[in-house]
Short mmCIF file of C-alpha atoms and ligand atoms in Angstrom, two decimals:
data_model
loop_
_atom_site.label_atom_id
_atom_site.label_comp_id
_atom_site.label_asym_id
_atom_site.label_seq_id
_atom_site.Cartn_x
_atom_site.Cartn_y
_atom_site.Cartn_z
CA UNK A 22 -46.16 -109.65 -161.90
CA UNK A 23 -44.58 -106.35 -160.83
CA UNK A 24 -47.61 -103.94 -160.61
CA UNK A 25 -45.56 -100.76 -160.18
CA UNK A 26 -45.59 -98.31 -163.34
CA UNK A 27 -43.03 -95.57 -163.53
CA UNK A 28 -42.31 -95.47 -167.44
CA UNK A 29 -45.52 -93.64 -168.61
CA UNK A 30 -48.23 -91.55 -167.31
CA UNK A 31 -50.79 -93.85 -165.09
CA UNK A 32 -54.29 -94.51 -166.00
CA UNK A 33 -57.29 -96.25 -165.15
CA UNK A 34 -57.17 -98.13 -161.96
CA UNK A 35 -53.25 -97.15 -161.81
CA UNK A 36 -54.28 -93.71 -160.97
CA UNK A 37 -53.61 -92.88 -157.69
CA UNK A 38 -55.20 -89.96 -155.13
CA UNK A 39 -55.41 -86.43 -156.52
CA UNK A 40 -58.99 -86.51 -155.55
CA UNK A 41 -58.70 -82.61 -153.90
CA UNK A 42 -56.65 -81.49 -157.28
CA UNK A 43 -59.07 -82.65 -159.22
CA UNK A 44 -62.28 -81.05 -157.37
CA UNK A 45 -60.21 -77.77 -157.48
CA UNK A 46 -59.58 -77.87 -160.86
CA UNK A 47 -63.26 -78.51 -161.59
CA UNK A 48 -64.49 -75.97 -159.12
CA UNK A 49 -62.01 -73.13 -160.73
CA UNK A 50 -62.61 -74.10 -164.10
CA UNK A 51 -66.03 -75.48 -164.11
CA UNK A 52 -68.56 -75.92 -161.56
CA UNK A 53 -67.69 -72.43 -159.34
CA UNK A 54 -68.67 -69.46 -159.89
CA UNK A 55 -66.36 -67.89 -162.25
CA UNK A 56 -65.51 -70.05 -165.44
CA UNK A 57 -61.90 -69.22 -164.37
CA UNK A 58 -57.89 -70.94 -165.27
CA UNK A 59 -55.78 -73.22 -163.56
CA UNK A 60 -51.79 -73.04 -163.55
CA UNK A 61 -50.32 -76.24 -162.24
CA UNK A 62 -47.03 -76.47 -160.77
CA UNK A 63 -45.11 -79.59 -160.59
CA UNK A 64 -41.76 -81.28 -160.61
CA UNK A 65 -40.33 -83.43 -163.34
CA UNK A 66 -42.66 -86.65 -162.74
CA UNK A 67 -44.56 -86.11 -160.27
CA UNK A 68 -47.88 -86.58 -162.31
CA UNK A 69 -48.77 -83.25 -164.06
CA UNK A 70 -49.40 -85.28 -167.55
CA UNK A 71 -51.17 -88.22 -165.41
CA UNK A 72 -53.56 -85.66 -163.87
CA UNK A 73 -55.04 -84.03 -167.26
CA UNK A 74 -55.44 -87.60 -168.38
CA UNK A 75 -57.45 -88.04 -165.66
CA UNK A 76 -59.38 -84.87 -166.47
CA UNK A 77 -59.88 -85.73 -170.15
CA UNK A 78 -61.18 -89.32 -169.42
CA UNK A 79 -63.76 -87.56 -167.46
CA UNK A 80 -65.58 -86.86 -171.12
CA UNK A 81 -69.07 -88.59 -171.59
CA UNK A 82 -69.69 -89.22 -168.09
CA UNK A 83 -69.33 -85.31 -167.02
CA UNK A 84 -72.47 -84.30 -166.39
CA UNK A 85 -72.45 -81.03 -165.23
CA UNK A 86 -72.75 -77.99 -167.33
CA UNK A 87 -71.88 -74.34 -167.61
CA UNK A 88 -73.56 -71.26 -168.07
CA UNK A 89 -70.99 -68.93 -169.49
CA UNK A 90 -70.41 -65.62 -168.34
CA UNK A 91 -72.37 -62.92 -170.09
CA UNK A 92 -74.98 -65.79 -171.51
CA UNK A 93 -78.19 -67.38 -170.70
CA UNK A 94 -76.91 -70.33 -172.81
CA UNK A 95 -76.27 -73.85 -170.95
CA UNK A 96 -73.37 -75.55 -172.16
CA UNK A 97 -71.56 -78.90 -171.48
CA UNK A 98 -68.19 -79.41 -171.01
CA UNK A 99 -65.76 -81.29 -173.11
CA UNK A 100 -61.97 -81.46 -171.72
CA UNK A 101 -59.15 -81.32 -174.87
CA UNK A 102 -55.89 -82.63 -174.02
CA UNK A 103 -53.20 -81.32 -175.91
CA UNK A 104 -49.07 -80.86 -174.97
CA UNK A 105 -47.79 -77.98 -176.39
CA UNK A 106 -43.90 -78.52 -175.54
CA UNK A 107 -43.03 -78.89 -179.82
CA UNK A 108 -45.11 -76.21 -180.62
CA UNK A 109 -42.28 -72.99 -181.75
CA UNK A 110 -44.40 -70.03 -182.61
CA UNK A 111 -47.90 -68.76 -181.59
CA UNK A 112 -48.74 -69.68 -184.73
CA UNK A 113 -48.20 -73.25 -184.55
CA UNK A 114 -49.84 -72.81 -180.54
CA UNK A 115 -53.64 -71.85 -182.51
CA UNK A 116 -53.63 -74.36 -184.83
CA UNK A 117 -52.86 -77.58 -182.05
CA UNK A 118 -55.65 -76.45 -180.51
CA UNK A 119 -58.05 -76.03 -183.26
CA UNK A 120 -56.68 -79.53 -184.50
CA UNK A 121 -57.81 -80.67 -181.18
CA UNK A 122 -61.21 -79.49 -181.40
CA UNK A 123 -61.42 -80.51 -184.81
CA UNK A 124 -60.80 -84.52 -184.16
CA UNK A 125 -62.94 -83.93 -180.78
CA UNK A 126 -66.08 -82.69 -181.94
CA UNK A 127 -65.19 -84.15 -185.83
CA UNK A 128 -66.14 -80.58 -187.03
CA UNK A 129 -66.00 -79.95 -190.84
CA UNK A 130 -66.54 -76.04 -190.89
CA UNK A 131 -64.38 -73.72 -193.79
CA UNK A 132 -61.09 -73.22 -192.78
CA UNK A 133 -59.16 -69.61 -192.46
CA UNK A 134 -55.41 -69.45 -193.44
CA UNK A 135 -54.35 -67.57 -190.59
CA UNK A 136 -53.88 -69.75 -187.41
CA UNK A 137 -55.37 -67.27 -185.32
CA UNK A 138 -59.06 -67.09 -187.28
CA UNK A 139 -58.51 -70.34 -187.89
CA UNK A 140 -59.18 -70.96 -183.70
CA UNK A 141 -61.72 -69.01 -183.29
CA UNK A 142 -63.72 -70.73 -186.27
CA UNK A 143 -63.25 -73.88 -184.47
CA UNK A 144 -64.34 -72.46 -180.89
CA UNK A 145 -67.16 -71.04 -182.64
CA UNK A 146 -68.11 -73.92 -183.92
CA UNK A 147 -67.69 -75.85 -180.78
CA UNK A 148 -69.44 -72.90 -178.82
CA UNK A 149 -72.84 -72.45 -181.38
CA UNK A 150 -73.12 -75.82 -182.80
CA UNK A 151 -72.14 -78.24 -180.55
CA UNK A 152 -72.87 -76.13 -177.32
CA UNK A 153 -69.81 -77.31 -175.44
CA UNK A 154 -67.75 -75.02 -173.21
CA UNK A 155 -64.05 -75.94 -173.32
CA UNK A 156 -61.40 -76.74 -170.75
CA UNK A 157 -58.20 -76.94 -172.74
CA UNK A 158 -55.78 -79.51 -170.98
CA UNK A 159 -52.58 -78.00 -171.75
CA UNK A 160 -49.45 -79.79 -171.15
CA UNK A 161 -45.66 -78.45 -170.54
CA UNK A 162 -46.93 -74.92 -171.12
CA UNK A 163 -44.16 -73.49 -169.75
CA UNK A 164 -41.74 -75.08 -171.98
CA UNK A 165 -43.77 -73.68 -174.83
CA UNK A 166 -43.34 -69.87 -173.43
CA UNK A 167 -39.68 -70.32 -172.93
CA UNK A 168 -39.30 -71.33 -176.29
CA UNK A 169 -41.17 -68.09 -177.50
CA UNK A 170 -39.36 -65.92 -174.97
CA UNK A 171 -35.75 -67.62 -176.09
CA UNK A 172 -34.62 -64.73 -178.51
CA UNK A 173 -37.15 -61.55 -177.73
CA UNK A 174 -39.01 -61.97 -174.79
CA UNK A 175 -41.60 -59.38 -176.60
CA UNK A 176 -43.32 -62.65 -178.43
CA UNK A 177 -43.93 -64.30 -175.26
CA UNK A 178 -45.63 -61.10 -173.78
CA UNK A 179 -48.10 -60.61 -176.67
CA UNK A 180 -48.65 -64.40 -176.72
CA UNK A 181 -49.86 -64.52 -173.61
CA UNK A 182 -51.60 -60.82 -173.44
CA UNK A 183 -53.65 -62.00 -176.73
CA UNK A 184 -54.36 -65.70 -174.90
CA UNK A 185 -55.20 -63.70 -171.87
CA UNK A 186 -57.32 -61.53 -173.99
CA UNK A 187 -59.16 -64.87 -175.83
CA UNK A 188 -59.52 -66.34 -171.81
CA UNK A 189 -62.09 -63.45 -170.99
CA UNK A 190 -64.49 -62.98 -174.28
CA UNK A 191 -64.03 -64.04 -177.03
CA UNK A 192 -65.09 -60.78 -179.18
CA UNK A 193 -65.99 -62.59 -182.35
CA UNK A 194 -68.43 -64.91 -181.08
CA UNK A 195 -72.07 -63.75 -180.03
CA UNK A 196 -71.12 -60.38 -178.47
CA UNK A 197 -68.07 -61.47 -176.42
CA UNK A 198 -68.50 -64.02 -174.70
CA UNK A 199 -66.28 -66.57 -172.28
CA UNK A 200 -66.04 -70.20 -173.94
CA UNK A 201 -62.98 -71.68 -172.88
CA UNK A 202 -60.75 -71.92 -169.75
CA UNK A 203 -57.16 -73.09 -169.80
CA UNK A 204 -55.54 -75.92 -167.39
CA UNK A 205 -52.07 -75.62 -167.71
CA UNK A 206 -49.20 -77.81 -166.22
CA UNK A 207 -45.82 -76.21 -165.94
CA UNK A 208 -42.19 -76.86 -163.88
CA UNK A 209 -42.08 -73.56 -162.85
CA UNK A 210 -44.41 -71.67 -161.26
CA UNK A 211 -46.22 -68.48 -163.38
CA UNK A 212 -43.83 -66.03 -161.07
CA UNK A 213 -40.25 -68.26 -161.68
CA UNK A 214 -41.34 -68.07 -165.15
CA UNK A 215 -42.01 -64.99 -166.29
CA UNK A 216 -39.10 -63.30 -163.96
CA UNK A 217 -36.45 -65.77 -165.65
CA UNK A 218 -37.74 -65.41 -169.00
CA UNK A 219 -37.97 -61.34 -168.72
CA UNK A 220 -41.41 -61.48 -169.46
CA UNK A 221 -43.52 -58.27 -168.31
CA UNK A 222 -45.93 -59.67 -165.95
CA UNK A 223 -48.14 -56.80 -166.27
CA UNK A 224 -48.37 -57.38 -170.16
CA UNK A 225 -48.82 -60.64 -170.06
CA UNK A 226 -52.01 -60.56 -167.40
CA UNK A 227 -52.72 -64.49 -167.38
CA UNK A 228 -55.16 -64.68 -164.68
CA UNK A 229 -55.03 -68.21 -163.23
CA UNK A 230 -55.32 -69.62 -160.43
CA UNK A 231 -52.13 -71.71 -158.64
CA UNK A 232 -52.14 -75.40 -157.57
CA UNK A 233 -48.69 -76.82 -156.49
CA UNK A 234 -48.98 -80.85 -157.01
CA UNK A 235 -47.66 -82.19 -153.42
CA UNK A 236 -45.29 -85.61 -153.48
CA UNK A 237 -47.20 -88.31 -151.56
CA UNK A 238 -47.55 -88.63 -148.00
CA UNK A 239 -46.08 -91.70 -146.07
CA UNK A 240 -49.54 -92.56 -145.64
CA UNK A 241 -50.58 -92.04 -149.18
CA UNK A 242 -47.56 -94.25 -149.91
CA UNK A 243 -48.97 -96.98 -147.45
CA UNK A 244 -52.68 -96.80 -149.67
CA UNK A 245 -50.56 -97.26 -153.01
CA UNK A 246 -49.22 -99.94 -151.66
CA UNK A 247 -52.12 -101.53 -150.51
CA UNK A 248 -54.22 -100.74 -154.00
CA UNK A 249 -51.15 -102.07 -156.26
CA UNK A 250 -50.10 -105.38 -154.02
CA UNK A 251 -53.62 -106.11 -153.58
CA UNK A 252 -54.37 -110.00 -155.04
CA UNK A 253 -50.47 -109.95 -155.27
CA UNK A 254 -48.64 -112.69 -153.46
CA UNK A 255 -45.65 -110.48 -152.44
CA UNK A 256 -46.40 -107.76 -149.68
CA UNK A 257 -44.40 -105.38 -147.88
CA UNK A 258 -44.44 -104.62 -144.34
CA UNK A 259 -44.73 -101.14 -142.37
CA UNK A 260 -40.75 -101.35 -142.11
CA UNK A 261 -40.88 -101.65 -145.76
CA UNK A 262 -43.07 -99.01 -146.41
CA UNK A 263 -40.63 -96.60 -144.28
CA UNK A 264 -37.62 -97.96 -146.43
CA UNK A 265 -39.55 -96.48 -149.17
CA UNK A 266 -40.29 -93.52 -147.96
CA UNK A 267 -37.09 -92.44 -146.25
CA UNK A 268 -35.48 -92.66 -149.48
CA UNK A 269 -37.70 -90.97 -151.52
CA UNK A 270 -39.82 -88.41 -149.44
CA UNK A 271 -42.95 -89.87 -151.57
CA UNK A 272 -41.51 -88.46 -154.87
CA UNK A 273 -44.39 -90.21 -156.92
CA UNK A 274 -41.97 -91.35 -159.89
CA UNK A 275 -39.29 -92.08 -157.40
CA UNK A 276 -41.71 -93.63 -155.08
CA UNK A 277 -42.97 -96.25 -157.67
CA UNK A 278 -39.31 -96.83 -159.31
CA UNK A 279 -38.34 -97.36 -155.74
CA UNK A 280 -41.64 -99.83 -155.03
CA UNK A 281 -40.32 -101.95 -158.30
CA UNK A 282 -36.70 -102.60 -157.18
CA UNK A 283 -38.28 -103.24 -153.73
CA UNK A 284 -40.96 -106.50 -155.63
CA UNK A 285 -38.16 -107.52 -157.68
CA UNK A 286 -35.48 -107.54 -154.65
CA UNK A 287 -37.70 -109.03 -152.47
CA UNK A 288 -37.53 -112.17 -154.92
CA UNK A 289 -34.18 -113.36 -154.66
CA UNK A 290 -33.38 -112.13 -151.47
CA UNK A 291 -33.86 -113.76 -148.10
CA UNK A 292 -31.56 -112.14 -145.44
CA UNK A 293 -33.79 -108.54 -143.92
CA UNK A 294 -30.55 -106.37 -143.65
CA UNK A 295 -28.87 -107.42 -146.99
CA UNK A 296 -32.09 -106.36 -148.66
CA UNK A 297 -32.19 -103.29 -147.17
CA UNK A 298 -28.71 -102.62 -148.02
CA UNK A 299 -28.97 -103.57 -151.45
CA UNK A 300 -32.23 -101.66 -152.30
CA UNK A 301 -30.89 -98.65 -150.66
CA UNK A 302 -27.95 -98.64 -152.70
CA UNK A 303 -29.32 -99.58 -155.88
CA UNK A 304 -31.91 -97.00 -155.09
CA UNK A 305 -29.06 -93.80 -154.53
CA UNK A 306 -27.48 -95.15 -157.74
CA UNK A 307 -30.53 -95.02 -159.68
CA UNK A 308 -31.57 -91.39 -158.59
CA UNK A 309 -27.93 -90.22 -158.99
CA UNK A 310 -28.02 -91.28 -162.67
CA UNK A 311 -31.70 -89.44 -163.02
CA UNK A 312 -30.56 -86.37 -161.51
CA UNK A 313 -27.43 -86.44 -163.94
CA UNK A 314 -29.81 -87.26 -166.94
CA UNK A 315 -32.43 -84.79 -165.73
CA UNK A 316 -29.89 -82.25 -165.44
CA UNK A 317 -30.12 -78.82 -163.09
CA UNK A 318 -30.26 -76.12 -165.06
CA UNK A 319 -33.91 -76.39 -165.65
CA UNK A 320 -35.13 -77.19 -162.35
CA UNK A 321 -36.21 -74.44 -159.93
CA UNK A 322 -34.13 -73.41 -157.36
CA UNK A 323 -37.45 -74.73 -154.92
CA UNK A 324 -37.02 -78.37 -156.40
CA UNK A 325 -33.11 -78.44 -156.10
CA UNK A 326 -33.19 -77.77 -152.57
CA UNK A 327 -36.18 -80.48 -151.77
CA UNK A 328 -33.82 -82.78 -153.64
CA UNK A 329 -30.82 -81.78 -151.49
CA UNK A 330 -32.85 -82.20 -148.64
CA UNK A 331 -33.74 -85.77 -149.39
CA UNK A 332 -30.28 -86.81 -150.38
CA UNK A 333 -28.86 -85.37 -146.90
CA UNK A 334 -31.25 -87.69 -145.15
CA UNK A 335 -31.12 -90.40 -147.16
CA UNK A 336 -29.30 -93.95 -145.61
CA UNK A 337 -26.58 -94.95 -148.41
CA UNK A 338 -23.15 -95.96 -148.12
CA UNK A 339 -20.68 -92.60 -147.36
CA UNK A 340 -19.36 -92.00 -151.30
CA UNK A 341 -22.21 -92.26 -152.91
CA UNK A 342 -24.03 -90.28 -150.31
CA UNK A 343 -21.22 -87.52 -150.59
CA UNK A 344 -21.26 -87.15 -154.75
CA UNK A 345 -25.12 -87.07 -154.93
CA UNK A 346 -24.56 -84.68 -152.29
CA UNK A 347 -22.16 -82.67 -154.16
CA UNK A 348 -24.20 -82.65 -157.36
CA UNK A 349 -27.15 -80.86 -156.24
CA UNK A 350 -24.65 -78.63 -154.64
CA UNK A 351 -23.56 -77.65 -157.99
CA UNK A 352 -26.53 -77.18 -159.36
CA UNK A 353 -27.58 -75.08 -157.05
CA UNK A 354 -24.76 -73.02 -157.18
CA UNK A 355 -24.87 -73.01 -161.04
CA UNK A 356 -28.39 -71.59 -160.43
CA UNK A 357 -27.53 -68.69 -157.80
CA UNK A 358 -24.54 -67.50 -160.43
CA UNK A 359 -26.63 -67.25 -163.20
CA UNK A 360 -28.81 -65.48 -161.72
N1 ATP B 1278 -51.53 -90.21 -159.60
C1 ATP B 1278 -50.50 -91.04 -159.62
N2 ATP B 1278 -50.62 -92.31 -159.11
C2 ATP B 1278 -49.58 -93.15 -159.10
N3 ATP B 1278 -48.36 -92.86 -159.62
C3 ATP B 1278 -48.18 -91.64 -160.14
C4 ATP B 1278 -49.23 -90.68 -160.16
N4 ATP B 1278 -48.77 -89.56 -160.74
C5 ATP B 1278 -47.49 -89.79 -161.06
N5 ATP B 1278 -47.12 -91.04 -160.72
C6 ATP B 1278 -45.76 -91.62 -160.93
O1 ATP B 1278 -44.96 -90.62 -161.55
C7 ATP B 1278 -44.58 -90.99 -162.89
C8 ATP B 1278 -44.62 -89.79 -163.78
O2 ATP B 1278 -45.95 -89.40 -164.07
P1 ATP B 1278 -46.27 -88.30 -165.19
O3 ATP B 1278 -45.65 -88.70 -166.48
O4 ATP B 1278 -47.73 -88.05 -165.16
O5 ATP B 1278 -45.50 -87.04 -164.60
P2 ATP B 1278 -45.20 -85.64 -165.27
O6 ATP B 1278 -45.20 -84.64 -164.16
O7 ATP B 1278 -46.10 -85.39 -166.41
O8 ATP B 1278 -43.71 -85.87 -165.80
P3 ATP B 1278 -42.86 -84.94 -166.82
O9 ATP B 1278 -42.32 -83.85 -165.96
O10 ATP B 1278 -41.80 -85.82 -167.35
O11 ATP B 1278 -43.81 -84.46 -167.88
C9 ATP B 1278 -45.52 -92.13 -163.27
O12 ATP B 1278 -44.91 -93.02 -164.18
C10 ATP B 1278 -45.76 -92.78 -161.90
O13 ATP B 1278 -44.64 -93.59 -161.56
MG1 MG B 1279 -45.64 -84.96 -168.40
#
């Protein structure tokens, strides 16, 4: 059986490295000092919705607990996915949270009309009854402030000055105190965002801490290998491995897309260089179509130039090499004129 996932988010024993990320987020968030916010930056697939997985499965073996800013009150921790991309107004923001909490902790308290109040009964309820401190998982947050910012860029800015606001004390609740922290996974980092959206930084005041997700090294690529062929009767060698990784830079989607066509290559054919040929190629045509489908306006300029950078070194026949190539060229270029 092919072992390599690239369809979905991985989980369980599918999870791979991320160790450090985690322990930072946990430290920031959690077991440090302050009871402080995380902003994750990632590319397209590279694992942002995999990693707060990760996080939330942590519930009901995490033992640690908080002491909140401002309290003498020991809390534990419960970590709330949610993925905010459909959400359209701030509105609609308040209440997928407070819908979280609600099927988390199964709380049955008297709900307000307005989505705001409506929040801060649940966190209340979370915070005095069940004695839990929050971490909020939230997913494609960015995506979520771009759709606020689309037609005045004013909504955004209170959004995130009255989250920001929320992140510190929470006023209504026992004298102001700190009960949640936010995790949030975006494309773009806080910066890219806010300057492309015309968001006033200094309004908004999200204080969060940064953590870039990194593609995987050729010897992390080496240890998924390893973990996912293990018990497997097919294996690949170290010139295998380097196949791999010259053609995607460890790229984790790419990297395990890559991986599959490898296993399933590696079954019918027999002659080394034809292989390598054919994988290669199959490979560039692949990532061609993704970076079509993907499209470039959204990416950050930072991502289109990796990209470039691994198509210029990457071993395909001349054509194909020269239009994949000439499309991140374009979207490049697309990017420096709009701006
Ligand atoms: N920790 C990991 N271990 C192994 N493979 C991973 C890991 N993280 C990501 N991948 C690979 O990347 C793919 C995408 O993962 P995931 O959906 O978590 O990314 P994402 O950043 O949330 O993507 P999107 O930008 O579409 O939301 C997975 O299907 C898998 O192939
Ligand atoms: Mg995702």
């Amino acid at each position: 059986m092919n072992p390599f996932v690239y369809n979905s988010p991985v989980r369980g024993h599918d999870f791979f490295n991320r160790e450090a990320s985690i322990q930072k987020i946990l430290r920031e968030t959690v077991t440090g000092k302050s009871q402080g916010n995380i902003w994750i930056t990632g590319e397209r697939q590279i694992g942002k919705t995999s990693l707060l997985r990760r996080i939330q499965s942590l519930n009901g073996t995490y033992n640690e607990t908080v002491i909140p800013y401002g309290t003498d009150k020991k809390l534990q921790v419960a970590f709330i996915f949610t993925n905010v991309q459909g959400c359209l107004t701030e509105d609609d923001f308040f209440n997928l949270l407070s819908q979280a909490l609600i099927e988390h902790f199964d709380l049955k308290y008297k709900k307000a009309k307005i989505a705001y109040k409506n929040f801060i009964g649940a966190l209340t309820e979370v915070y005095e009854k069940h004695n839990h401190y929050t971490v909020f998982l939230i997913d494609e947050f960015d995506a979520f402030v771009e759709t606020l910012a689309y037609e005045v860029s004013q909504t955004a800015t209170s959004f995130l000055a009255k989250l920001s606001s929320l992140l510190q004390e929470v006023d209504e609740i026992d004298e102001g105190v700190k009960t949640f922290s936010c995790v949030f996974t975006a494309n773009h980092d806080m910066k890219e965002l806010l300057n492309a959206n015309k968001i006033d930084s200094r309004g908004s005041g999200l204080i969060v801490e940064a953590l870039t997700l990194k593609w995987f090294t050729h010897a992390q690529v080496k240890a998924l290998v390893k973990r996912y062929l293990h018990g497997n009767e097919v294996h690949f060698t170290d010139k295998e491995i380097d196949l791999c990784y010259g053609a995607t830079h460890g790229y984790p989607y790419f990297t395990q897309k890559m991986l599959s066509m490898m296993f399933e290559a590696k079954k019918v054919i027999t002659d080394e260089r034809e292989y390598q040929e054919v994988v290669r190629n199959e490979f560039a045509e692949m990532f061609k179509e993704t970076m079509e489908d993907w499209g470039g306006e959204n990416m950050p300029q930072r991502t289109l130039r990796k990209l470039r950078d691994l198509v210029s070194e990457m071993e395909i026949g001349k054509n194909l090499s020269r239009a994949l190539f000439a499309l991140i060229e374009g979207y490049i270029k697309a990017k420096v004129m709009v701006i």
